Short mmCIF file of N, CA and C in Angstrom, two decimals:
data_model
loop_
_atom_site.label_atom_id
_atom_site.label_comp_id
_atom_site.label_asym_id
_atom_site.label_seq_id
_atom_site.Cartn_x
_atom_site.Cartn_y
_atom_site.Cartn_z
N MET M 109 -61.12 -8.29 97.84
CA MET M 109 -61.22 -7.00 98.51
C MET M 109 -59.86 -6.57 99.03
N LYS M 110 -58.81 -7.26 98.57
CA LYS M 110 -57.43 -6.91 98.90
C LYS M 110 -57.17 -6.84 100.40
N LEU M 111 -57.96 -7.51 101.18
CA LEU M 111 -57.81 -7.61 102.64
C LEU M 111 -57.71 -6.26 103.32
N ILE M 112 -58.51 -5.32 102.84
CA ILE M 112 -58.65 -3.97 103.39
C ILE M 112 -57.30 -3.40 103.83
N LYS M 113 -56.48 -3.20 102.82
CA LYS M 113 -55.14 -2.60 102.97
C LYS M 113 -54.43 -3.22 104.17
N PRO M 114 -54.02 -4.51 103.96
CA PRO M 114 -53.55 -5.39 105.02
C PRO M 114 -54.04 -5.05 106.42
N ILE M 115 -55.36 -5.32 106.54
CA ILE M 115 -56.10 -5.09 107.78
C ILE M 115 -55.71 -3.73 108.36
N THR M 116 -55.86 -2.79 107.46
CA THR M 116 -55.58 -1.39 107.73
C THR M 116 -54.29 -1.25 108.53
N ILE M 117 -53.28 -1.70 107.82
CA ILE M 117 -51.91 -1.65 108.30
C ILE M 117 -51.85 -2.17 109.75
N ALA M 118 -52.35 -3.42 109.84
CA ALA M 118 -52.37 -4.15 111.11
C ALA M 118 -52.87 -3.28 112.25
N VAL M 119 -54.09 -2.76 111.99
CA VAL M 119 -54.78 -1.86 112.91
C VAL M 119 -53.78 -0.85 113.46
N PHE M 120 -53.15 -0.26 112.44
CA PHE M 120 -52.18 0.82 112.66
C PHE M 120 -51.19 0.48 113.74
N PHE M 121 -50.55 -0.66 113.49
CA PHE M 121 -49.53 -1.20 114.39
C PHE M 121 -50.04 -1.23 115.82
N VAL M 122 -51.26 -1.76 115.96
CA VAL M 122 -51.95 -1.79 117.25
C VAL M 122 -51.83 -0.42 117.89
N LEU M 123 -52.44 0.47 117.14
CA LEU M 123 -52.50 1.91 117.39
C LEU M 123 -51.18 2.48 117.86
N PHE M 124 -50.45 2.79 116.86
CA PHE M 124 -49.23 3.58 117.01
C PHE M 124 -48.13 2.83 117.75
N CYS M 125 -48.00 1.54 117.48
CA CYS M 125 -46.90 0.70 118.00
C CYS M 125 -47.17 0.24 119.43
N SER M 126 -46.43 -0.75 119.81
CA SER M 126 -46.53 -1.19 121.21
C SER M 126 -45.65 -0.30 122.07
N GLU M 127 -45.89 -0.31 123.34
CA GLU M 127 -45.11 0.55 124.25
C GLU M 127 -43.63 0.22 124.20
N ALA M 128 -43.30 -1.02 123.91
CA ALA M 128 -41.89 -1.40 123.87
C ALA M 128 -41.13 -0.68 122.77
N PHE M 129 -41.82 -0.37 121.65
CA PHE M 129 -41.17 0.28 120.53
C PHE M 129 -41.44 1.77 120.46
N CYS M 130 -42.37 2.26 121.19
CA CYS M 130 -42.74 3.67 121.10
C CYS M 130 -42.69 4.35 122.46
N GLU M 131 -41.62 4.22 123.14
CA GLU M 131 -41.50 4.83 124.46
C GLU M 131 -41.45 6.34 124.39
N THR M 132 -41.24 6.90 123.18
CA THR M 132 -41.16 8.35 123.06
C THR M 132 -42.52 9.01 123.20
N ILE M 133 -43.61 8.25 123.02
CA ILE M 133 -44.95 8.81 123.19
C ILE M 133 -45.31 8.71 124.66
N ALA M 134 -45.50 9.83 125.30
CA ALA M 134 -45.84 9.85 126.72
C ALA M 134 -47.22 9.25 126.93
N LYS M 135 -47.43 8.62 128.08
CA LYS M 135 -48.72 7.99 128.36
C LYS M 135 -49.84 9.02 128.45
N GLU M 136 -49.54 10.24 128.73
CA GLU M 136 -50.56 11.28 128.84
C GLU M 136 -50.71 12.09 127.56
N GLU M 137 -50.08 11.65 126.49
CA GLU M 137 -50.16 12.36 125.20
C GLU M 137 -51.61 12.37 124.73
N PRO M 138 -52.14 13.53 124.34
CA PRO M 138 -53.53 13.59 123.89
C PRO M 138 -53.69 13.01 122.48
N ILE M 139 -54.88 12.50 122.20
CA ILE M 139 -55.25 12.08 120.86
C ILE M 139 -56.06 13.23 120.28
N ILE M 140 -55.60 13.79 119.17
CA ILE M 140 -56.28 14.92 118.54
C ILE M 140 -56.97 14.41 117.28
N CYS M 141 -58.29 14.62 117.20
CA CYS M 141 -59.06 14.11 116.08
C CYS M 141 -59.91 15.23 115.49
N ASN M 142 -59.80 15.41 114.18
CA ASN M 142 -60.61 16.39 113.45
C ASN M 142 -61.25 15.68 112.27
N GLY M 143 -62.45 16.14 111.89
CA GLY M 143 -63.13 15.55 110.75
C GLY M 143 -64.47 16.23 110.53
N ASP M 144 -65.15 15.80 109.46
CA ASP M 144 -66.46 16.37 109.14
C ASP M 144 -67.48 16.05 110.23
N LYS M 145 -67.39 14.84 110.78
CA LYS M 145 -68.33 14.42 111.83
C LYS M 145 -67.55 13.63 112.89
N ILE M 146 -67.56 14.10 114.12
CA ILE M 146 -66.86 13.45 115.23
C ILE M 146 -67.89 13.13 116.32
N GLU M 147 -67.92 11.88 116.77
CA GLU M 147 -68.83 11.47 117.84
C GLU M 147 -68.02 10.85 118.97
N TYR M 148 -68.35 11.23 120.20
CA TYR M 148 -67.70 10.69 121.39
C TYR M 148 -68.74 9.95 122.20
N ALA M 149 -68.46 8.69 122.54
CA ALA M 149 -69.36 7.89 123.36
C ALA M 149 -68.71 7.74 124.73
N ASP M 150 -69.23 8.47 125.70
CA ASP M 150 -68.65 8.48 127.05
C ASP M 150 -68.78 7.12 127.73
N GLY M 151 -69.86 6.42 127.46
CA GLY M 151 -70.10 5.13 128.11
C GLY M 151 -69.01 4.11 127.85
N ASN M 152 -68.57 4.00 126.62
CA ASN M 152 -67.51 3.04 126.31
C ASN M 152 -66.19 3.72 125.93
N LYS M 153 -66.09 5.00 126.22
CA LYS M 153 -64.85 5.77 125.99
C LYS M 153 -64.30 5.56 124.58
N SER M 154 -65.17 5.81 123.58
CA SER M 154 -64.73 5.66 122.20
C SER M 154 -65.01 6.92 121.41
N LEU M 155 -64.31 7.03 120.31
CA LEU M 155 -64.40 8.20 119.45
C LEU M 155 -64.52 7.69 118.02
N THR M 156 -65.47 8.24 117.26
CA THR M 156 -65.63 7.87 115.87
C THR M 156 -65.62 9.13 115.03
N GLY M 157 -64.78 9.16 114.02
CA GLY M 157 -64.71 10.29 113.10
C GLY M 157 -65.02 9.82 111.70
N GLU M 158 -65.81 10.61 110.97
CA GLU M 158 -66.16 10.28 109.59
C GLU M 158 -65.97 11.49 108.70
N GLY M 159 -65.47 11.26 107.50
CA GLY M 159 -65.30 12.31 106.51
C GLY M 159 -64.06 13.15 106.75
N ASN M 160 -63.04 12.96 105.93
CA ASN M 160 -61.80 13.75 106.03
C ASN M 160 -61.23 13.76 107.44
N VAL M 161 -61.09 12.60 108.03
CA VAL M 161 -60.63 12.50 109.41
C VAL M 161 -59.10 12.59 109.47
N SER M 162 -58.64 13.38 110.42
CA SER M 162 -57.21 13.51 110.70
C SER M 162 -57.02 13.20 112.18
N LEU M 163 -56.20 12.20 112.47
CA LEU M 163 -55.96 11.77 113.84
C LEU M 163 -54.48 11.92 114.13
N LYS M 164 -54.14 12.56 115.25
CA LYS M 164 -52.75 12.77 115.62
C LYS M 164 -52.54 12.27 117.05
N TYR M 165 -51.49 11.48 117.23
CA TYR M 165 -51.12 10.96 118.54
C TYR M 165 -49.60 10.94 118.61
N GLY M 166 -49.05 11.80 119.42
CA GLY M 166 -47.59 11.93 119.47
C GLY M 166 -47.07 12.46 118.15
N ASN M 167 -46.10 11.78 117.58
CA ASN M 167 -45.56 12.22 116.30
C ASN M 167 -46.13 11.42 115.13
N VAL M 168 -47.23 10.70 115.36
CA VAL M 168 -47.87 9.89 114.34
C VAL M 168 -49.17 10.54 113.91
N LYS M 169 -49.43 10.55 112.59
CA LYS M 169 -50.66 11.15 112.07
C LYS M 169 -51.30 10.19 111.08
N ILE M 170 -52.64 10.05 111.16
CA ILE M 170 -53.41 9.23 110.23
C ILE M 170 -54.46 10.12 109.58
N ASP M 171 -54.58 10.02 108.28
CA ASP M 171 -55.68 10.64 107.54
C ASP M 171 -56.48 9.51 106.93
N ALA M 172 -57.82 9.56 107.06
CA ALA M 172 -58.68 8.50 106.53
C ALA M 172 -60.10 9.01 106.37
N ASP M 173 -60.92 8.19 105.70
CA ASP M 173 -62.33 8.53 105.56
C ASP M 173 -63.08 8.27 106.86
N LYS M 174 -62.66 7.23 107.60
CA LYS M 174 -63.32 6.90 108.87
C LYS M 174 -62.28 6.36 109.85
N VAL M 175 -62.38 6.79 111.10
CA VAL M 175 -61.49 6.30 112.16
C VAL M 175 -62.32 6.04 113.41
N GLU M 176 -62.11 4.87 114.02
CA GLU M 176 -62.73 4.54 115.29
C GLU M 176 -61.61 4.33 116.30
N VAL M 177 -61.73 4.96 117.48
CA VAL M 177 -60.67 4.89 118.49
C VAL M 177 -61.26 4.47 119.83
N ASN M 178 -60.64 3.48 120.47
CA ASN M 178 -60.95 3.12 121.84
C ASN M 178 -60.00 3.94 122.70
N LEU M 179 -60.52 4.90 123.43
CA LEU M 179 -59.68 5.82 124.19
C LEU M 179 -59.05 5.19 125.42
N GLN M 180 -59.59 4.07 125.90
CA GLN M 180 -59.00 3.39 127.05
C GLN M 180 -57.76 2.60 126.64
N THR M 181 -57.86 1.87 125.54
CA THR M 181 -56.74 1.04 125.10
C THR M 181 -55.85 1.76 124.10
N LYS M 182 -56.31 2.90 123.59
CA LYS M 182 -55.59 3.68 122.58
C LYS M 182 -55.42 2.89 121.28
N GLU M 183 -56.37 1.99 120.97
CA GLU M 183 -56.37 1.25 119.72
C GLU M 183 -57.30 1.95 118.74
N ALA M 184 -56.92 1.91 117.46
CA ALA M 184 -57.72 2.57 116.44
C ALA M 184 -57.89 1.67 115.23
N PHE M 185 -58.97 1.90 114.50
CA PHE M 185 -59.21 1.24 113.23
C PHE M 185 -59.52 2.32 112.22
N ALA M 186 -58.72 2.42 111.18
CA ALA M 186 -58.92 3.42 110.14
C ALA M 186 -59.30 2.72 108.85
N SER M 187 -60.23 3.32 108.08
CA SER M 187 -60.63 2.72 106.82
C SER M 187 -60.88 3.80 105.78
N GLY M 188 -60.72 3.44 104.53
CA GLY M 188 -60.98 4.35 103.42
C GLY M 188 -59.90 5.38 103.21
N ASN M 189 -59.11 5.21 102.15
CA ASN M 189 -58.06 6.17 101.78
C ASN M 189 -57.12 6.48 102.95
N VAL M 190 -56.63 5.46 103.60
CA VAL M 190 -55.79 5.63 104.79
C VAL M 190 -54.38 6.07 104.39
N ILE M 191 -53.93 7.15 105.02
CA ILE M 191 -52.56 7.64 104.85
C ILE M 191 -51.96 7.78 106.23
N MET M 192 -50.80 7.15 106.42
CA MET M 192 -50.13 7.18 107.71
C MET M 192 -48.81 7.93 107.56
N ARG M 193 -48.55 8.88 108.45
CA ARG M 193 -47.31 9.66 108.38
C ARG M 193 -46.57 9.58 109.69
#
């Protein structure tokens, strides 16, 4: 299964790099998510997008078939046709 595109690019560099390497992204930077279906779970502060998902955080953008984001830790898991810009 080709290790799911090296564990989806190491869970997208632990969602858009560690703070030590990405100090240019402000802590209050919004996560912008668009897709065919977007669900927000307030209880566990998570966001799930399915179908043509586009996720933008700072100057980083991910396009994928499915994206799951923990809004507290700012960690994401993207799967299916993942493109990172």
